[in-house]
Short mmCIF file of C-alpha atoms in Angstrom, two decimals:
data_model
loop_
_atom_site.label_atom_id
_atom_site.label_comp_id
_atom_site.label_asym_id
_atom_site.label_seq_id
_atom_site.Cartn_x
_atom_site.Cartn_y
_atom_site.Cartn_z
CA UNK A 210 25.01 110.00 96.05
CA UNK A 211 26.44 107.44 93.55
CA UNK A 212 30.24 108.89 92.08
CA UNK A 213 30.01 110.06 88.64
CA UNK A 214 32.25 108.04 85.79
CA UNK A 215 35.14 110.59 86.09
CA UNK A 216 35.38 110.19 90.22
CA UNK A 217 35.54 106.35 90.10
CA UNK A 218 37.80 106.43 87.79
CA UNK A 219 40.59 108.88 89.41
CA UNK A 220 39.35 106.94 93.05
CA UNK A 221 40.68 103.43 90.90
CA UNK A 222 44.18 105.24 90.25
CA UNK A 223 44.79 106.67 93.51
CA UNK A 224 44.17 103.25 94.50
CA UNK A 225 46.38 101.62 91.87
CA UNK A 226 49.22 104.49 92.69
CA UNK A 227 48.89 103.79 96.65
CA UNK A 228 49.35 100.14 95.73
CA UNK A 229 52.18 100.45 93.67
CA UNK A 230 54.04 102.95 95.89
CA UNK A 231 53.94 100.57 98.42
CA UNK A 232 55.14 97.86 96.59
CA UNK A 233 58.11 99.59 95.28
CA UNK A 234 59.19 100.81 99.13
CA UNK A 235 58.46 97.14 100.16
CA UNK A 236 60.08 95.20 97.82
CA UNK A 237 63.41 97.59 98.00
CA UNK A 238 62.95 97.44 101.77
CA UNK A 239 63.35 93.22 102.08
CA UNK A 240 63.94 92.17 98.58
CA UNK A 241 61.10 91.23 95.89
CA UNK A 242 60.91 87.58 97.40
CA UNK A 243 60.10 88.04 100.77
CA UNK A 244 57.18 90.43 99.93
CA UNK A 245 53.83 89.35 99.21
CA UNK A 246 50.68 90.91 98.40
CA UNK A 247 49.26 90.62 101.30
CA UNK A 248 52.16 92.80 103.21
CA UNK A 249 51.82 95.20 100.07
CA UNK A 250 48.30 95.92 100.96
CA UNK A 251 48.27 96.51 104.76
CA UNK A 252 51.07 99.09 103.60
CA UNK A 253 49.20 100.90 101.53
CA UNK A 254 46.39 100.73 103.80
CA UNK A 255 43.59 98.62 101.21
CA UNK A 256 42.15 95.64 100.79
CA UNK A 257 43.58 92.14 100.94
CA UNK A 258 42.79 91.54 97.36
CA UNK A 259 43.06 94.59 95.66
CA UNK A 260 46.78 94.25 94.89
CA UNK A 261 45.53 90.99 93.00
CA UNK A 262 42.89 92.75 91.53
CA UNK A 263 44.51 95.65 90.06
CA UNK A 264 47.70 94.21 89.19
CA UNK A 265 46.78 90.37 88.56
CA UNK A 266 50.14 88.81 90.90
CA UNK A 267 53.63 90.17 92.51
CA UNK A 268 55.17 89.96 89.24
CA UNK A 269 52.19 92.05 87.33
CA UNK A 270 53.31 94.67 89.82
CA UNK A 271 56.82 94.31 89.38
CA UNK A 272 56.01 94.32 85.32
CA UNK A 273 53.60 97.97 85.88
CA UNK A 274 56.44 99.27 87.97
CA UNK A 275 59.10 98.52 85.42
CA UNK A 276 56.93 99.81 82.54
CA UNK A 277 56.06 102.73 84.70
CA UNK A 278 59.84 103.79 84.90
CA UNK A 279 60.25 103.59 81.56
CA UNK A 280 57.45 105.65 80.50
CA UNK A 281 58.57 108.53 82.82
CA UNK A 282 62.60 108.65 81.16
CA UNK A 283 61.16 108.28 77.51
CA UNK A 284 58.29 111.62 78.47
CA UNK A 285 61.07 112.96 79.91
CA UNK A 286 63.87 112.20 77.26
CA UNK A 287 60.51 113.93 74.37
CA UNK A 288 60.41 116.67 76.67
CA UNK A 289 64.37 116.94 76.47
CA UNK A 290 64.48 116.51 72.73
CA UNK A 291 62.13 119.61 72.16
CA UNK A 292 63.87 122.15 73.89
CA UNK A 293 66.22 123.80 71.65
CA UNK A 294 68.12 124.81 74.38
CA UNK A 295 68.81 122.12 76.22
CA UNK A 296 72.65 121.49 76.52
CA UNK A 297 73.82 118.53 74.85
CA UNK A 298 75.09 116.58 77.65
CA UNK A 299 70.96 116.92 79.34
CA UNK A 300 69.94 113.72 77.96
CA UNK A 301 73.16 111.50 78.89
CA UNK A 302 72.62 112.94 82.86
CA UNK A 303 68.83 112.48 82.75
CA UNK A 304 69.57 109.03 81.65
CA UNK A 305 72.04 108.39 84.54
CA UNK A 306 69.85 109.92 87.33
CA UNK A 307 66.95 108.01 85.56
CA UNK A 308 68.93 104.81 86.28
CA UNK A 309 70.17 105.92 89.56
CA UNK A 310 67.53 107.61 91.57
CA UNK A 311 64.59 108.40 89.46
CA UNK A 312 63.39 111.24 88.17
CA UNK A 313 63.30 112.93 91.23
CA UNK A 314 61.31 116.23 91.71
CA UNK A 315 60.18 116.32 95.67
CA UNK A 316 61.85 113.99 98.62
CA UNK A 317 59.45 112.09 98.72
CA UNK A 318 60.01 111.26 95.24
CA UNK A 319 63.52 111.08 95.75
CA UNK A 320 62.67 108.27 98.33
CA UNK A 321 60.75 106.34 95.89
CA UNK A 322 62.61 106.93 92.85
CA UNK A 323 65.46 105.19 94.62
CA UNK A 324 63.23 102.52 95.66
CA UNK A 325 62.43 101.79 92.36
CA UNK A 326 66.07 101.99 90.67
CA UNK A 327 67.08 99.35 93.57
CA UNK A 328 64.24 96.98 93.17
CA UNK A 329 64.68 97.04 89.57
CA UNK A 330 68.48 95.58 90.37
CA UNK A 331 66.82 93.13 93.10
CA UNK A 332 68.26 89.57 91.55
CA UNK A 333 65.36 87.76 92.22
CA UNK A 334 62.95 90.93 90.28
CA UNK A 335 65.74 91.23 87.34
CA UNK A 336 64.89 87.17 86.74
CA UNK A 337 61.04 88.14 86.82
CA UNK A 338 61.75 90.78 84.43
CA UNK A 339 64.22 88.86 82.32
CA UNK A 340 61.43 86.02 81.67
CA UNK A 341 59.10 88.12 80.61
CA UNK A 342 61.45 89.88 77.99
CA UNK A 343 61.07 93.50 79.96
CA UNK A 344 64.59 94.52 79.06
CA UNK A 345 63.65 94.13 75.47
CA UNK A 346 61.14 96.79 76.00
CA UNK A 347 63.90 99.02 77.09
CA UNK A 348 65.82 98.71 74.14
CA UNK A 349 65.17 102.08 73.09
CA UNK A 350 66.73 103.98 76.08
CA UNK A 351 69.69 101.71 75.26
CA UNK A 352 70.01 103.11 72.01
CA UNK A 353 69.30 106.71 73.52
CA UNK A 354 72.32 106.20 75.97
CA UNK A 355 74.04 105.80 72.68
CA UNK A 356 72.98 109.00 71.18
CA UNK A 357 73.28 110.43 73.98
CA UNK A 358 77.48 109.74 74.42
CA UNK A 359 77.73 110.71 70.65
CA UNK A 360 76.09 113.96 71.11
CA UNK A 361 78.74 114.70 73.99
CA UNK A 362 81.47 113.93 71.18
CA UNK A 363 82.50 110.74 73.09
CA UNK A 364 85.74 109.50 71.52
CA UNK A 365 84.85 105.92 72.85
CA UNK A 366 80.64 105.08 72.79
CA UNK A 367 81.27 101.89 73.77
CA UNK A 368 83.41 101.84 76.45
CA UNK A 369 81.99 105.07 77.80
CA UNK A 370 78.33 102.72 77.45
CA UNK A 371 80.30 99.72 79.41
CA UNK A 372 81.62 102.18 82.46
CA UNK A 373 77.85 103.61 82.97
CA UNK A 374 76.42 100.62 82.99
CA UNK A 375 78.49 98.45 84.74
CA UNK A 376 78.51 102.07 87.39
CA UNK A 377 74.82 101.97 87.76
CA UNK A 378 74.41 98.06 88.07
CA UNK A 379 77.09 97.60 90.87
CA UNK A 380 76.08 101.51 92.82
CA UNK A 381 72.47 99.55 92.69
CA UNK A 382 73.86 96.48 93.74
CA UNK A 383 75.70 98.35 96.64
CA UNK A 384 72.58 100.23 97.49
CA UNK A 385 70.57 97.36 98.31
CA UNK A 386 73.01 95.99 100.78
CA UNK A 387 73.29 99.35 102.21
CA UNK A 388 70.73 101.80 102.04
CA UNK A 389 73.34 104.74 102.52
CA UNK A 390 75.06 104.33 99.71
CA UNK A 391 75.82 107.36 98.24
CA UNK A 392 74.01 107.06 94.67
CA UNK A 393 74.00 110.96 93.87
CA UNK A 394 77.72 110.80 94.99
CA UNK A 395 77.89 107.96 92.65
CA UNK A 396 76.58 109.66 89.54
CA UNK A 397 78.67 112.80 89.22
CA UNK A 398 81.30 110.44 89.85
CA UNK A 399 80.29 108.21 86.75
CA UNK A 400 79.05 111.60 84.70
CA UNK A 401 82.41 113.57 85.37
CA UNK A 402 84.49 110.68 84.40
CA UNK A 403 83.16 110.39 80.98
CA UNK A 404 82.11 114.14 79.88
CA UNK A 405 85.61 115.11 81.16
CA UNK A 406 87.39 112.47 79.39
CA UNK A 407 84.63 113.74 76.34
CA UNK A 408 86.10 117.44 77.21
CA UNK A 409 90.00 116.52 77.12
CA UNK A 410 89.78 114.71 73.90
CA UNK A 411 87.67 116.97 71.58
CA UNK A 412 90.00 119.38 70.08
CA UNK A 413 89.52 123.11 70.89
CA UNK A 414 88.70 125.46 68.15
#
Protein backbone atom coordinates (compact mmCIF):
# COMPACT_ATOMS: atom_id res chain seq x y z
CA UNK A 1 0.00 0.00 0.00
CA UNK A 2 1.44 3.28 -1.43
CA UNK A 3 2.14 6.04 1.82
CA UNK A 4 -0.29 8.75 1.86
CA UNK A 5 1.13 12.60 1.28
CA UNK A 6 1.34 13.21 5.09
CA UNK A 7 3.58 9.78 5.76
CA UNK A 8 6.15 10.61 3.03
CA UNK A 9 6.44 13.65 4.11
CA UNK A 10 7.24 13.09 8.04
CA UNK A 11 9.39 9.67 6.53
CA UNK A 12 11.56 12.76 4.40
CA UNK A 13 12.19 14.60 7.88
CA UNK A 14 13.07 11.78 9.97
CA UNK A 15 15.39 11.22 7.25
CA UNK A 16 16.64 14.80 6.98
CA UNK A 17 16.83 14.89 11.09
CA UNK A 18 18.85 11.39 11.14
CA UNK A 19 21.12 13.03 8.59
CA UNK A 20 21.73 16.06 10.26
CA UNK A 21 22.19 14.54 13.73
CA UNK A 22 24.83 12.69 12.42
CA UNK A 23 26.53 15.30 10.86
CA UNK A 24 26.60 17.50 13.81
CA UNK A 25 28.16 14.42 16.16
CA UNK A 26 30.60 13.82 13.20
CA UNK A 27 31.83 16.93 12.37
CA UNK A 28 32.35 17.87 16.33
CA UNK A 29 33.84 14.40 16.66
CA UNK A 30 37.01 15.03 13.90
CA UNK A 31 36.50 18.54 12.82
CA UNK A 32 34.20 19.76 9.76
CA UNK A 33 37.15 18.97 7.25
CA UNK A 34 37.86 15.58 7.72
CA UNK A 35 34.14 14.58 7.40
CA UNK A 36 32.50 13.87 4.29
CA UNK A 37 29.21 12.88 3.22
CA UNK A 38 29.82 9.75 2.64
CA UNK A 39 30.99 9.03 6.51
CA UNK A 40 27.81 11.20 7.43
CA UNK A 41 25.59 8.71 5.83
CA UNK A 42 26.88 5.27 7.00
CA UNK A 43 26.36 7.11 10.48
CA UNK A 44 23.11 7.76 10.18
CA UNK A 45 22.53 4.53 8.67
CA UNK A 46 21.07 5.88 4.79
CA UNK A 47 21.97 6.11 1.59
CA UNK A 48 25.21 7.23 -0.01
CA UNK A 49 23.54 10.10 -1.67
CA UNK A 50 20.93 11.19 0.41
CA UNK A 51 23.07 13.61 2.43
CA UNK A 52 23.63 15.25 -1.14
CA UNK A 53 20.21 15.03 -1.86
CA UNK A 54 18.63 16.56 1.04
CA UNK A 55 21.13 19.02 1.88
CA UNK A 56 22.83 19.80 -1.65
CA UNK A 57 26.92 19.55 -0.14
CA UNK A 58 28.87 19.50 3.45
CA UNK A 59 28.49 23.10 3.66
CA UNK A 60 24.44 23.05 2.87
CA UNK A 61 24.51 20.94 6.01
CA UNK A 62 26.68 22.97 7.95
CA UNK A 63 24.37 26.15 6.63
CA UNK A 64 20.76 23.95 7.84
CA UNK A 65 22.55 23.19 11.06
CA UNK A 66 23.53 26.75 11.74
CA UNK A 67 20.09 28.06 10.71
CA UNK A 68 18.59 25.28 12.70
CA UNK A 69 20.28 26.64 15.98
CA UNK A 70 19.17 29.78 15.45
CA UNK A 71 15.64 29.09 14.92
CA UNK A 72 15.46 27.08 18.22
CA UNK A 73 17.08 30.34 20.61
CA UNK A 74 14.83 32.94 18.68
CA UNK A 75 11.31 30.22 19.45
CA UNK A 76 12.75 30.00 22.52
CA UNK A 77 13.79 33.72 23.28
CA UNK A 78 9.32 34.41 21.79
CA UNK A 79 8.48 31.90 24.17
CA UNK A 80 10.61 33.82 26.92
CA UNK A 81 9.30 37.22 25.94
CA UNK A 82 5.58 36.11 26.57
CA UNK A 83 5.73 34.96 29.91
CA UNK A 84 5.07 37.70 32.21
CA UNK A 85 6.77 36.01 34.72
CA UNK A 86 9.78 35.18 33.56
CA UNK A 87 12.66 36.76 35.66
CA UNK A 88 14.58 39.26 33.93
CA UNK A 89 17.87 37.72 33.88
CA UNK A 90 15.90 34.31 31.76
CA UNK A 91 16.77 35.60 28.48
CA UNK A 92 20.60 36.63 29.14
CA UNK A 93 21.10 32.67 30.62
CA UNK A 94 19.05 31.12 27.79
CA UNK A 95 21.28 33.01 25.53
CA UNK A 96 24.48 31.72 27.24
CA UNK A 97 23.39 28.02 27.47
CA UNK A 98 22.10 28.57 23.84
CA UNK A 99 25.73 29.39 22.93
CA UNK A 100 27.21 26.90 25.20
CA UNK A 101 25.39 23.65 25.10
CA UNK A 102 22.14 24.03 23.35
CA UNK A 103 18.97 24.12 24.39
CA UNK A 104 19.16 21.11 26.17
CA UNK A 105 15.99 19.23 27.38
CA UNK A 106 17.01 15.24 27.49
CA UNK A 107 20.87 13.82 27.45
CA UNK A 108 20.70 12.96 24.51
CA UNK A 109 20.05 16.41 23.59
CA UNK A 110 22.53 17.58 25.85
CA UNK A 111 25.01 15.42 23.74
CA UNK A 112 24.03 17.01 20.59
CA UNK A 113 23.42 20.42 21.64
CA UNK A 114 27.08 20.46 22.58
CA UNK A 115 27.94 18.99 19.37
CA UNK A 116 26.48 21.65 17.67
CA UNK A 117 27.80 24.74 19.85
CA UNK A 118 31.44 23.12 19.15
CA UNK A 119 31.10 22.58 15.48
CA UNK A 120 29.74 25.91 15.11
CA UNK A 121 33.36 27.19 16.68
CA UNK A 122 35.18 24.47 14.33
CA UNK A 123 37.71 27.09 12.36
CA UNK A 124 37.44 25.49 9.27
CA UNK A 125 33.03 25.55 9.65
CA UNK A 126 33.22 29.34 11.10
CA UNK A 127 35.11 30.17 7.47
CA UNK A 128 32.17 28.19 5.68
CA UNK A 129 29.80 30.15 7.61
CA UNK A 130 31.62 33.44 7.40
CA UNK A 131 31.51 33.23 3.37
CA UNK A 132 28.25 32.74 3.19
CA UNK A 133 27.34 35.79 5.49
CA UNK A 134 25.60 33.28 8.28
CA UNK A 135 26.67 35.49 11.15
CA UNK A 136 24.76 38.27 9.55
CA UNK A 137 21.72 36.21 9.96
CA UNK A 138 22.41 36.13 13.61
CA UNK A 139 22.46 39.64 14.06
CA UNK A 140 19.38 39.69 15.90
CA UNK A 141 20.41 37.45 18.89
CA UNK A 142 23.34 39.90 18.99
CA UNK A 143 21.16 42.65 19.59
CA UNK A 144 19.03 40.39 22.07
CA UNK A 145 22.29 39.71 24.14
CA UNK A 146 22.13 43.44 24.32
CA UNK A 147 18.72 43.72 25.68
CA UNK A 148 19.20 41.16 27.47
CA UNK A 149 22.40 42.81 29.79
CA UNK A 150 20.23 46.05 29.93
CA UNK A 151 17.31 44.34 31.33
CA UNK A 152 19.71 42.90 34.16
CA UNK A 153 20.62 46.74 34.83
CA UNK A 154 24.20 46.08 33.54
CA UNK A 155 26.28 49.14 34.43
CA UNK A 156 28.70 48.18 31.49
CA UNK A 157 26.66 46.46 28.12
CA UNK A 158 29.58 46.44 26.39
CA UNK A 159 32.11 45.07 28.27
CA UNK A 160 29.72 42.69 29.98
CA UNK A 161 28.89 41.74 25.80
CA UNK A 162 32.93 41.43 25.27
CA UNK A 163 33.46 38.95 28.53
CA UNK A 164 30.46 36.55 27.22
CA UNK A 165 31.58 36.39 24.10
CA UNK A 166 35.04 36.18 24.20
CA UNK A 167 33.84 33.24 27.38
CA UNK A 168 31.83 31.26 24.97
CA UNK A 169 34.30 31.47 21.90
CA UNK A 170 37.48 30.32 23.86
CA UNK A 171 35.15 27.49 26.46
CA UNK A 172 34.20 26.30 22.64
CA UNK A 173 37.53 26.53 21.50
CA UNK A 174 38.70 24.52 24.64
CA UNK A 175 35.94 22.04 24.15
CA UNK A 176 36.98 20.89 20.90
CA UNK A 177 40.46 20.08 21.96
CA UNK A 178 39.06 18.38 24.89
CA UNK A 179 35.81 16.95 24.98
CA UNK A 180 35.67 17.21 28.93
CA UNK A 181 35.74 20.52 29.20
CA UNK A 182 33.55 21.63 31.63
CA UNK A 183 31.06 23.98 29.53
CA UNK A 184 28.13 24.01 32.22
CA UNK A 185 30.99 24.75 34.75
CA UNK A 186 31.93 27.36 32.32
CA UNK A 187 28.63 29.19 32.10
CA UNK A 188 27.69 29.88 35.71
CA UNK A 189 31.11 30.93 35.82
CA UNK A 190 30.60 33.56 32.92
CA UNK A 191 26.70 34.21 34.19
CA UNK A 192 27.74 34.82 37.96
CA UNK A 193 30.47 37.11 37.00
CA UNK A 194 28.34 39.54 35.26
CA UNK A 195 24.74 39.38 37.10
CA UNK A 196 26.79 39.69 40.35
CA UNK A 197 28.82 42.50 39.22
CA UNK A 198 24.96 43.69 37.76
CA UNK A 199 23.80 42.96 41.60
CA UNK A 200 26.72 44.97 43.45
CA UNK A 201 26.36 48.00 41.35
CA UNK A 202 22.56 48.68 41.18
CA UNK A 203 21.72 50.64 44.17
CA UNK A 204 19.33 49.08 46.75
CA UNK A 205 16.06 50.69 47.39
Amino acid sequence: MPRTPEASAAVRAATRARIRKAAVLLMAEQGYHATTLRQVAARAGVAGGLPSHYFGSKAGLLLDVAGGWRERTRAALAALAADQQADPAAALRLLVRSALLGLDTSPEEVEEGRAVSALLADPQAREVLRAAQADEESADLLDSLDQALRDCHSPDPEGDRLLLLAGIRGGLSLAAEDPDFPLRALEEVLLSRVLRTHAEETPRK
